[in-house]
Coordinates of C-alpha atoms and ligand atoms in Angstrom, one line a residue:
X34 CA 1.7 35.4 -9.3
X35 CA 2.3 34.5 -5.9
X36 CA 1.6 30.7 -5.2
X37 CA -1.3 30.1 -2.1
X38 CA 0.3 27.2 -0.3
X39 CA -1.9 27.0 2.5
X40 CA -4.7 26.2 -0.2
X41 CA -2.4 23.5 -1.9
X42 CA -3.5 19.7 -1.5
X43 CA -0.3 17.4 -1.4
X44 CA -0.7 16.5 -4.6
X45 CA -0.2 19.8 -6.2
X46 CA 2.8 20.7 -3.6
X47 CA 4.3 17.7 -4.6
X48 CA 4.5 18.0 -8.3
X49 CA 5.8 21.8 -8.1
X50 CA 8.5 20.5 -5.9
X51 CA 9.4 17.3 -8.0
X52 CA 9.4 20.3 -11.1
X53 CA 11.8 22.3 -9.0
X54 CA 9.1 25.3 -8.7
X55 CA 9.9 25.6 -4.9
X56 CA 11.8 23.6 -2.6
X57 CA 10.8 21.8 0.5
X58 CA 13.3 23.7 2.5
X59 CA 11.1 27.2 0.7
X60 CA 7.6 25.5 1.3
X61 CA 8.2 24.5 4.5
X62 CA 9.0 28.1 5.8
X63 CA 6.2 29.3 3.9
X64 CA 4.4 26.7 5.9
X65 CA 5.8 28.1 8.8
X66 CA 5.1 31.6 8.0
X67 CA 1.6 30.8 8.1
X68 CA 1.8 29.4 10.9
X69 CA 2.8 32.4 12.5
X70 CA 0.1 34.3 10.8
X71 CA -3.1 32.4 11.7
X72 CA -2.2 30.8 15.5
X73 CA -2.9 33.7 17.7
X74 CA -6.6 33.3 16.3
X75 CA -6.6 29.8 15.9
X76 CA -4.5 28.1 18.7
X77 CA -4.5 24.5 17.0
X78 CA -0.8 23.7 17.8
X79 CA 0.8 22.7 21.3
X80 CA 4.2 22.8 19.7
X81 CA 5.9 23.7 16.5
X82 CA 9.0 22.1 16.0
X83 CA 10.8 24.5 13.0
X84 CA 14.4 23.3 13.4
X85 CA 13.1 19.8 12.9
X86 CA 11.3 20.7 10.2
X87 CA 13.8 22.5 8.5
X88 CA 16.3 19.8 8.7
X89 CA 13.6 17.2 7.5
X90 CA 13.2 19.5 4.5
X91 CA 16.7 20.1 3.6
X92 CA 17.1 16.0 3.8
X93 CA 13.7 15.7 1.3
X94 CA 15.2 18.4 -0.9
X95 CA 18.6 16.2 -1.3
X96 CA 15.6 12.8 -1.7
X97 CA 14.5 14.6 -4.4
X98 CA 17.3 15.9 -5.7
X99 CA 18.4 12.3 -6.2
X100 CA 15.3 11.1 -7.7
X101 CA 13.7 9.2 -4.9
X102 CA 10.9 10.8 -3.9
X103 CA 7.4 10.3 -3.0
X104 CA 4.2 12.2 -3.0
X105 CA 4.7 13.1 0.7
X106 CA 8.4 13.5 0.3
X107 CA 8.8 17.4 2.1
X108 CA 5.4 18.1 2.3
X109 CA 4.8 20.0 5.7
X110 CA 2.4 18.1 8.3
X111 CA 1.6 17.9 11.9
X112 CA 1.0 15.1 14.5
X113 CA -1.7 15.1 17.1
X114 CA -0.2 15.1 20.5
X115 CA -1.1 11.8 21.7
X116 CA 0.8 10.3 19.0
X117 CA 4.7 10.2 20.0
X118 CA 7.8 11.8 18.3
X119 CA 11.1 11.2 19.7
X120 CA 12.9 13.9 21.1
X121 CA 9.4 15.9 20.7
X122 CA 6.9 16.6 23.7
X123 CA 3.9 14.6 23.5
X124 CA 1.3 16.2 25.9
X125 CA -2.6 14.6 25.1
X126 CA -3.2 18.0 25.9
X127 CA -2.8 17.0 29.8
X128 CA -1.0 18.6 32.7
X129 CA -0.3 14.6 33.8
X130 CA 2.4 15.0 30.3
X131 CA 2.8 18.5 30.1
X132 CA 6.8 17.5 29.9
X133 CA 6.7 13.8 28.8
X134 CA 9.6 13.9 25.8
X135 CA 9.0 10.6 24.3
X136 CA 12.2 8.3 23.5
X137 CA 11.0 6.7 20.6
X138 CA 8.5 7.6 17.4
X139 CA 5.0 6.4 17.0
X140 CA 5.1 3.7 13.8
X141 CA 3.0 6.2 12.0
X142 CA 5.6 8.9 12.4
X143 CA 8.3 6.4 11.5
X144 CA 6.3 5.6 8.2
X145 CA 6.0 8.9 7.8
X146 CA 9.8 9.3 8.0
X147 CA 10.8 6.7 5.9
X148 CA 9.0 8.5 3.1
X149 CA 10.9 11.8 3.8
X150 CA 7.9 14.0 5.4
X151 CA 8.5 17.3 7.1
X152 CA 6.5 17.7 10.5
X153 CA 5.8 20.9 11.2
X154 CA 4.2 20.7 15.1
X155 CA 1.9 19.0 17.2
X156 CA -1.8 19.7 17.4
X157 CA -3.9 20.5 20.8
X158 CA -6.8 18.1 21.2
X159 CA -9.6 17.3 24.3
X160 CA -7.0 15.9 27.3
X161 CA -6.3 12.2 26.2
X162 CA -8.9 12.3 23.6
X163 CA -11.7 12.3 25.9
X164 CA -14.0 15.0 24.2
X165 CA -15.8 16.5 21.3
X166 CA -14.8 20.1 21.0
X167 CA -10.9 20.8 21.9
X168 CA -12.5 22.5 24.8
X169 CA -11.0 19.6 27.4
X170 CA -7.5 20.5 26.4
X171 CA -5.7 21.5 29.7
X172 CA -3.6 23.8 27.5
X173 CA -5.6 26.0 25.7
X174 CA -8.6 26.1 23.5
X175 CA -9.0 26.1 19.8
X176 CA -10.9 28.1 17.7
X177 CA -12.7 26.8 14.6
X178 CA -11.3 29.1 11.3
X179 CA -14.8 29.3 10.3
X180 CA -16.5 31.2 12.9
X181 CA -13.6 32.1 15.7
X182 CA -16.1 31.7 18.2
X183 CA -17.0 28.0 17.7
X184 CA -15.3 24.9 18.4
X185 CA -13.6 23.1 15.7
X186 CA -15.1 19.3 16.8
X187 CA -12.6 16.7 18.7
X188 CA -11.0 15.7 20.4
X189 CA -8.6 15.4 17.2
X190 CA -9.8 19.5 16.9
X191 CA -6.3 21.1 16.3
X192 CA -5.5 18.8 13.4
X193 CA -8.8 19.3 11.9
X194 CA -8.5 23.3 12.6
X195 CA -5.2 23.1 11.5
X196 CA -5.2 21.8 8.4
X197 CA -8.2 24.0 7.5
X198 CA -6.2 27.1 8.4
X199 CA -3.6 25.8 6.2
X200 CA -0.8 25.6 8.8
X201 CA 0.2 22.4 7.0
X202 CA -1.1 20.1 4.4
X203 CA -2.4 17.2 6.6
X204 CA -2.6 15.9 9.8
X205 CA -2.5 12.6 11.8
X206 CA -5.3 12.4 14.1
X207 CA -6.8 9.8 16.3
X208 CA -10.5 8.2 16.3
X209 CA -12.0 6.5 19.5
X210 CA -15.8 7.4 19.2
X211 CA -15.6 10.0 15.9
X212 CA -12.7 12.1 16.9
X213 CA -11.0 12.4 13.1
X214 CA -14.6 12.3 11.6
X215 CA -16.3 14.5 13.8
X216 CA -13.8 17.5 13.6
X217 CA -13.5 16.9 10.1
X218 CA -16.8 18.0 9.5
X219 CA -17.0 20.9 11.7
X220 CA -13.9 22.5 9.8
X221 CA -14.6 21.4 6.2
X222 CA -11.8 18.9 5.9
X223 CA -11.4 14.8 4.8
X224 CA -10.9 13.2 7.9
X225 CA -10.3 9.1 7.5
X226 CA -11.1 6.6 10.7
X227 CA -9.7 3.1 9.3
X228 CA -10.7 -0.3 10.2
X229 CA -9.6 -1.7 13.7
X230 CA -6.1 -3.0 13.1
X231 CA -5.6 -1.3 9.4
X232 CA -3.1 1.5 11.3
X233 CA -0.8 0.4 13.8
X234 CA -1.3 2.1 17.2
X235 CA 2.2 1.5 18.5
X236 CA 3.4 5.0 19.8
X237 CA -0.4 6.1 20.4
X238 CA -1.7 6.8 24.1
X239 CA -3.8 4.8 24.6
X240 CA -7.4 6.0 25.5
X241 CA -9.8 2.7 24.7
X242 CA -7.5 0.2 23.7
X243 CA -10.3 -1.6 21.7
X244 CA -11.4 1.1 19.9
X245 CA -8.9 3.8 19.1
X246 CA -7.5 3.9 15.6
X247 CA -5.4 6.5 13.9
X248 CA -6.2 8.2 10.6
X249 CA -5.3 10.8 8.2
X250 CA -7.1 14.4 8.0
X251 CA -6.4 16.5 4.6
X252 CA -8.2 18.8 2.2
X253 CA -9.3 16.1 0.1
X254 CA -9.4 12.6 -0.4
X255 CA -6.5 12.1 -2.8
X256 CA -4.8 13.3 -0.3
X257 CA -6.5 10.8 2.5
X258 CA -5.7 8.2 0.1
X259 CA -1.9 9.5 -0.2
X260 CA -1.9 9.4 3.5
X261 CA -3.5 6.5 4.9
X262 CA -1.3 4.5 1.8
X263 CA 1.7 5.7 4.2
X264 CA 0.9 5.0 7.2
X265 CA -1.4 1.8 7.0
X266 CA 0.2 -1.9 7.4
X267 CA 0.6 -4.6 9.9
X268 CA 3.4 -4.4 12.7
X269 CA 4.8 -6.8 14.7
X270 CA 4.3 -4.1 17.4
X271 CA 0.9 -3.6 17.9
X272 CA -0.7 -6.5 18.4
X273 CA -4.4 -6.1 17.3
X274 CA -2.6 -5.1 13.8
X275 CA -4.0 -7.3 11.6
X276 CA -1.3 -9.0 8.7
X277 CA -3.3 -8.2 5.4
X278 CA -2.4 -6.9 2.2
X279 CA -2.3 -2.8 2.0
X280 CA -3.8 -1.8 -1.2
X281 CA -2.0 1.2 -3.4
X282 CA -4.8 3.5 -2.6
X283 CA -4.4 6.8 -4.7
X284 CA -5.2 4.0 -7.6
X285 CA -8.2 2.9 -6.1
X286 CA -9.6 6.3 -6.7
X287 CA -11.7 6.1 -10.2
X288 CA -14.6 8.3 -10.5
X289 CA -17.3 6.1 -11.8
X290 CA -19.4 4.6 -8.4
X291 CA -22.1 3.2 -11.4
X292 CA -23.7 0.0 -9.5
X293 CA -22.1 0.4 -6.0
X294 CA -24.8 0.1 -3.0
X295 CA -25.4 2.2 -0.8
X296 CA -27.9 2.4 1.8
X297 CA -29.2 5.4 3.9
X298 CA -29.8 4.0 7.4
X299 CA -33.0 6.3 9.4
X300 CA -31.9 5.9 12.6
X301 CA -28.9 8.4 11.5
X302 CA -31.8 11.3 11.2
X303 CA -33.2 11.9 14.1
X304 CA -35.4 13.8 15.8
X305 CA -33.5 16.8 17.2
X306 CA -30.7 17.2 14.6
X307 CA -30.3 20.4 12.6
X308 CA -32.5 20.6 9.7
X309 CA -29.8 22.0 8.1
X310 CA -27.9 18.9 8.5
X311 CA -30.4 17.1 7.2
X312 CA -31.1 18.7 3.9
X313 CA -27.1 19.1 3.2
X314 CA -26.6 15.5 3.5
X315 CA -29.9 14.3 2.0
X316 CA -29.1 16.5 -1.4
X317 CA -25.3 14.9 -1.1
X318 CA -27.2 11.3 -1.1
X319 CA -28.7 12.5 -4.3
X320 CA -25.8 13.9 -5.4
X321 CA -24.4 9.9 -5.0
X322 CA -27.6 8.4 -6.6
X323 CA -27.2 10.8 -9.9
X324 CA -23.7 9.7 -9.8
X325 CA -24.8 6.1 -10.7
X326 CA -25.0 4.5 -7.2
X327 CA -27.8 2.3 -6.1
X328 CA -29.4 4.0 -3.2
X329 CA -31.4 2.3 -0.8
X330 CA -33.6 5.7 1.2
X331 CA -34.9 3.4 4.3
X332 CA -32.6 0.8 5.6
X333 CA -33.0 0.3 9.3
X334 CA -30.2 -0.1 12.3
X335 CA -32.6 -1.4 14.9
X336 CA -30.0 -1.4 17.9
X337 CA -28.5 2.2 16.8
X338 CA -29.6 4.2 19.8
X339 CA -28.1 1.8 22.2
X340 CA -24.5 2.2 20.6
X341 CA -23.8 5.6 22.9
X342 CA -24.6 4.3 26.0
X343 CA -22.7 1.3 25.3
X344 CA -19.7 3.4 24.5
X345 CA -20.1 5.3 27.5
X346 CA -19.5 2.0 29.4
X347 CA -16.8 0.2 27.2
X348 CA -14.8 3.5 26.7
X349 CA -14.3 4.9 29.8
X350 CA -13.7 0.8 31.3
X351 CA -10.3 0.9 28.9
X352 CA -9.6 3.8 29.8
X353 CA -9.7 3.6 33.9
X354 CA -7.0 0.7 33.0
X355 CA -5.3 2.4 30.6
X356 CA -4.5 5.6 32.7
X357 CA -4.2 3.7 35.8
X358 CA -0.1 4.0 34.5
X359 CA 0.1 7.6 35.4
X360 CA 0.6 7.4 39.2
X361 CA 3.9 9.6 39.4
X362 CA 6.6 7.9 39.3
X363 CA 6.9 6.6 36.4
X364 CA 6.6 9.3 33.9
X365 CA 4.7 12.6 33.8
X366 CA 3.6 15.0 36.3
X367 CA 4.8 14.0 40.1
X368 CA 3.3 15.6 43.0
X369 CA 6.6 15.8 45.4
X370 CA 5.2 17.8 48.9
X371 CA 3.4 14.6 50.4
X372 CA 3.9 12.5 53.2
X373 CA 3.7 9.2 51.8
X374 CA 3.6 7.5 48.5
X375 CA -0.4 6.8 48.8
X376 CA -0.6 10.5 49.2
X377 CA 1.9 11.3 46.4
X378 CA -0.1 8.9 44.2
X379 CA -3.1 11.0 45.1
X380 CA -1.9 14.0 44.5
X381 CA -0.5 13.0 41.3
X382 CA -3.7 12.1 39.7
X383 CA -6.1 15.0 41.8
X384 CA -3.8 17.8 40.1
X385 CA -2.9 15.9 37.0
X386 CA -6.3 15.4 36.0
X387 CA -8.7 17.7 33.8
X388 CA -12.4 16.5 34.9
X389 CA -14.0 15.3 32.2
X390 CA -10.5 12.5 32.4
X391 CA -11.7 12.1 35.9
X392 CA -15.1 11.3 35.2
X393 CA -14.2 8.8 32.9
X394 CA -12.4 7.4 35.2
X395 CA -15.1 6.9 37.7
X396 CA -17.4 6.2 35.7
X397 CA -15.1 3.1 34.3
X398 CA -13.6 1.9 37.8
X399 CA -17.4 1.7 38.8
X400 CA -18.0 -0.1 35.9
X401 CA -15.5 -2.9 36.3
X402 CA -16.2 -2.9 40.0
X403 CA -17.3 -6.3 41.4
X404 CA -20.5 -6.9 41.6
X405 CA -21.7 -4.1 38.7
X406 CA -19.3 -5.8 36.2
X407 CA -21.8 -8.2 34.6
X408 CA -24.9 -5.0 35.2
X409 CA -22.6 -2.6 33.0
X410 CA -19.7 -3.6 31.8
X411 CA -20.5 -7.3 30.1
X412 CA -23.6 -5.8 29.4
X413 CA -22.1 -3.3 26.8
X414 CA -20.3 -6.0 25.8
X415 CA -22.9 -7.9 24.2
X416 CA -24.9 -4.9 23.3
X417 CA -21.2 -4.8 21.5
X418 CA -21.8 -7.6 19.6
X419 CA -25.5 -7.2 18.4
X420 CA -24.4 -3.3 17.0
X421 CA -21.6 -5.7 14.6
X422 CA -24.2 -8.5 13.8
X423 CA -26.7 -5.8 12.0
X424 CA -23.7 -3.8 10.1
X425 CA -22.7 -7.4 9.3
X426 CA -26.3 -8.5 7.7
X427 CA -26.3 -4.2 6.1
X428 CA -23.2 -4.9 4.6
X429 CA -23.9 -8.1 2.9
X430 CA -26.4 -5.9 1.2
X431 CA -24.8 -2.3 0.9
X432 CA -21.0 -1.5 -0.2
X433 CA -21.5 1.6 2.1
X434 CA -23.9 2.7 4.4
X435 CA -24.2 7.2 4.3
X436 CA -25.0 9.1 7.4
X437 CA -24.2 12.9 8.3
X438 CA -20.9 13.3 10.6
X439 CA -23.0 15.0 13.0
X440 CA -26.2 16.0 14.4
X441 CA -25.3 19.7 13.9
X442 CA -23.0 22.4 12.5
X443 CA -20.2 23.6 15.0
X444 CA -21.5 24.7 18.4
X445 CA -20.4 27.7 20.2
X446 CA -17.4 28.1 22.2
X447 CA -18.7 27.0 26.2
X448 CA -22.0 26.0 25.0
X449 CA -22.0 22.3 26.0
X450 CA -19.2 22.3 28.6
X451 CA -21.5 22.1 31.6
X452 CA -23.7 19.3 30.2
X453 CA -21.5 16.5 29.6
X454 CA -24.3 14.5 28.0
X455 CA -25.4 16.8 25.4
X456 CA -21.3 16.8 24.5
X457 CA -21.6 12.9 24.1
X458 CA -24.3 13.6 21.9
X459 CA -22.2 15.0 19.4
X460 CA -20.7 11.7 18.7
X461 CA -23.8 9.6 18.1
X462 CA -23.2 9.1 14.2
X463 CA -19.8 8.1 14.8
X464 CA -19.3 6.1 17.5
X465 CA -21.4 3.3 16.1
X466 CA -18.4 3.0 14.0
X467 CA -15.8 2.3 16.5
X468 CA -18.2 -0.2 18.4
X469 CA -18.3 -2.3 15.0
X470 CA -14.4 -2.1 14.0
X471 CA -15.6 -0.5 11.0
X472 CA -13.7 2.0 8.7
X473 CA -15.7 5.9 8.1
X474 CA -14.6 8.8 5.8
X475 CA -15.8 12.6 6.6
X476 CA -16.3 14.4 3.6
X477 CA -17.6 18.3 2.9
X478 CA -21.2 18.0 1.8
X479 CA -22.1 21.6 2.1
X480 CA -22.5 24.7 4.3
X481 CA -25.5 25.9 6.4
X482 CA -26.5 28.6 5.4
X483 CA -29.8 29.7 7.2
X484 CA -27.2 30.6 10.3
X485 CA -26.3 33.6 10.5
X486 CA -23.0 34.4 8.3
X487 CA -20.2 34.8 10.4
X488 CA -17.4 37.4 9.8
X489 CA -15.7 36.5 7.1
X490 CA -16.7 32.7 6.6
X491 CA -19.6 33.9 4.7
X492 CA -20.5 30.6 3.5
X493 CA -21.6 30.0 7.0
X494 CA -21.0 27.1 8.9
X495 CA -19.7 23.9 7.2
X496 CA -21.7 20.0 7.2
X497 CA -19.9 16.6 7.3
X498 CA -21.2 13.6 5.3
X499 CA -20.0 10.2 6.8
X500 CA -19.7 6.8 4.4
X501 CA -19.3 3.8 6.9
X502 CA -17.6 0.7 5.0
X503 CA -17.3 -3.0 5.6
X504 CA -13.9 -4.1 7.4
X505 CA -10.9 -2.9 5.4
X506 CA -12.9 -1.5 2.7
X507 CA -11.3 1.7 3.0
X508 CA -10.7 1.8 -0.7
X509 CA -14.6 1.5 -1.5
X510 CA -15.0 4.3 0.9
X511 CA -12.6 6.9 -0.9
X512 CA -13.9 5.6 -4.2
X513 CA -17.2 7.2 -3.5
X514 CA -15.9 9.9 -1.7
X515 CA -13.8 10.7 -4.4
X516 CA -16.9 10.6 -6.9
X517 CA -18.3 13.3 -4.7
X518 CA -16.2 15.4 -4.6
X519 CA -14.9 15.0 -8.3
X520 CA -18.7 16.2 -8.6
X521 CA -19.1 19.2 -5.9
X522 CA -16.4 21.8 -5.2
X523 CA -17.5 22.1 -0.9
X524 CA -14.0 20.4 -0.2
X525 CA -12.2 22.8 -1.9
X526 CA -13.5 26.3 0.2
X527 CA -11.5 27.4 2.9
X528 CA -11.9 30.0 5.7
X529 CA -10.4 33.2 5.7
X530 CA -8.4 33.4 8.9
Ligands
LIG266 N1 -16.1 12.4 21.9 C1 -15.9 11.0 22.2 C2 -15.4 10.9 23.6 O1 -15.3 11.8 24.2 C3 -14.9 10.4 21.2 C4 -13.5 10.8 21.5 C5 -12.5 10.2 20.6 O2 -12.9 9.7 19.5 N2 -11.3 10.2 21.0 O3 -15.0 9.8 24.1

């Protein structure tokens, strides 16, 4: 019998390789082969890199070979492509970097490296992260493997599609306002957003500088454990890393949640999201309860509804700074037929920039902008502070607080992409999240199945459950989530591409 790789979690890969069943330099091309197969439906990756990864493997066969391997030793994975690989295009999905080869590796990728990983490509994504749907790449768009026709989340969407389609075992994505999470549940996979300062974001383009954080997606969350265990850990060069102690995660992951807390806050079901969503996640909340948590149905999050406009303030603030960098001459796209460098500048960002990247940009020089800087900006601010005060008083309560990923299954391909505000309003589970620092798993909590079934993805369209933790409790977080899912088999369907 022919082994299904693409439906492999690491943990599996890894123990056939460590057996000698296949080799890394064998699953890799397989890897590769499926690649092949499934990206002219599903367009997740801006760039495979198979000479890389073929070398990588043949190293992590000789690593194992000699005995020192690891669980992600030769296992195939890809990198979103605002996180940089030396020698290896980095685009954020942007015209502005449509040829920026970085000169150095992200610390994630490094981490990655030192542990003998194979990466396989880089994944498409919204243009530097700003979006909910992959549809702001300036590249291409990509398709969820559930229903072709719908968007697979974002902006961290080709990971999330990706490693549903089982072009590699996991993925790196980033996380400003849900971007790991949101995806995550729109294609059925574990998507992980840590604690602010738990990953280092040396390497990463920045888009918000206070919120961003990189995490791991996968097809479970042994694997998310495996992952994050890689790649979390204080470094000397990011300085919002925070120096404290990186548990050994995988053994973190005991099934019995008897006694833990968890409360079930309403301002996370709202009037307007799918009833579909609803019931999937309610019956997973039950699912938790029968499990031997302590559920609390009614906790309240008074300042909740405020956390999207504040996020539409603070993010696009960080991110007029932040991209103020990409005026041509430096790196990146350069506008050469102008007069003068004002006009060269000009042209740089006119043509370089997607719109939505524009708007955000606007909207975050205005902002800042004398004389509307206390109005808007310090405003958010301390809006900022009141959203971390109330998860601080839930927490001292709750071990985890449970919400669904997102108000609704995955919408339709151009559905949203001339009403910028109802695309924001994907994100209002998650951002919360990033506005508190706090860490968030997506997990698979079921399928909706009053849509209509879609070719082949006859299970219909799939629903995220989000568990929100105190600071740097990731391990509490894929404890339960690993209860769940050592209870319900959603996690393990995949689409047929
Ligand atoms: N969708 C949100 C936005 O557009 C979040 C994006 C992200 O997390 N990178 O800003």
């Amino acid at each position: 019998m022919s082994i299904e790789y693409d439906r492999l979690t690491i943990y599996e890969a890894s123990s056939l390789l460590r057996s000698g069943e296949i080799s890394a330099v064998e699953l890799t091309r397989a890897c590769l082969e499926r690649i092949r197969q499934v990206e002219p439906r599903v367009h997740a990756l801006v760039t495979v890199t198979e000479e890389m990864a073929l070398s990588q493997a043949q190293k992590a066969d000789r690593l194992i070979a000699a005995g020192d391997a690891d669980p992600l030793t030769g296992i195939p994975a890809l990198i979103k492509d605002n996180i940089c690989t030396r020698g290896v295009r980095t685009t954020c999905s942007s015209k502005m970097l449509e040829n920026f080869v970085p000169p150095y590796d992200a610390t994630v990728v490094e981490r990655l490296g030192q542990r003998g990983a194979v990466i396989v490509g880089k994944t498409n994504m919204d243009e530097f992260a700003m979006g909910s749907s992959t549809e702001n790449s300036a590249l291409f768009v990509t398709n969820n493997p559930w229903d072709l026709s719908r968007v697979p989340g974002g902006s961290s969407g080709g990971s999330a599609a990706a490693v549903a389609a089982g072009e590699a075992f996991y993925a790196l994505g980033s996380d400003t306002g849900g971007s790991i999470r949101q995806p995550a549940g729109f294609c059925n996979v574990t998507g992980l957003k840590p604690t602010y300062g738990r990953v280092s974001r040396y390497g990463l383009v920045a888009f918000a500088s206070s919120l961003d954080q990189i995490g791991p997606l996968t097809r479970d969350v042994t694997d998310c454990a495996l992952v994050l265990s890689a790649i979390a850990g204080y470094d000397t060069r990011d300085s919002t890393s925070i120096p404290y102690p990186t548990p050994d995660y995988p053994s973190c992951l005991v099934a019995d949640i008897s006694g833990l807390t968890i409360g079930v806050p309403k301002e996370y079901f709202v009037q307007g999201m799918q009833a579909e969503v609803e019931q999937a996640v309610r019956a997973a909340i039950s699912k938790l309860e029968e499990l031997g948590a302590k559920v609390e149905w009614e906790v309240s999050l008074p300042h909740t509804p405020y956390a999207l406009a504040a996020y539409y303030i603070i993010a696009p603030s960080e991110a007029s700074a932040n991209l103020a960098r990409y005026d041509g001459v430096k790196y990146g796209f350069s506008y050469r037929d102008a007069g003068s460098m004002w006009e060269a500048m000009e042209k740089t960002r006119q043509h370089g920039f997607g719109p939505e990247v524009k708007r955000r940009i606007m909207l975050g020089t205005y902002a800042l902008s004398a004389g509307y800087y206390d109005a808007w900006y310090v405003k958010a601010q301390k809006v900022r502070t009141l959203l971390r005060q109330e998860f601080d008083q839930a927490f001292a309560r709750f071990d985890a607080l449970v919400t669904p990923t997102s108000p609704s299954v995955p919408f339709k391909i151009g559905e949203k992409t001339d009403d910028p505000l109802q695309m924001y309003l994907s994100d209002v589970f998650t951002i919360p999240v990033n506005i508190a620092g706090l860490p968030a798993i997506s997990i698979p909590a079921g399928f909706a199945a009053g849509l209509p079934a879609v070719a082949k993805a006859k299970a219909g369209l799939p629903i995220g459950m989000q568990l929100i933790g105190k600071p740097f409790a990731e391990d509490t977080l894929l404890k339960i989530a690993h209860a769940y899912q050592q209870a319900t088999d959603w996690h393990k369907k995949r689409p047929e591409v």
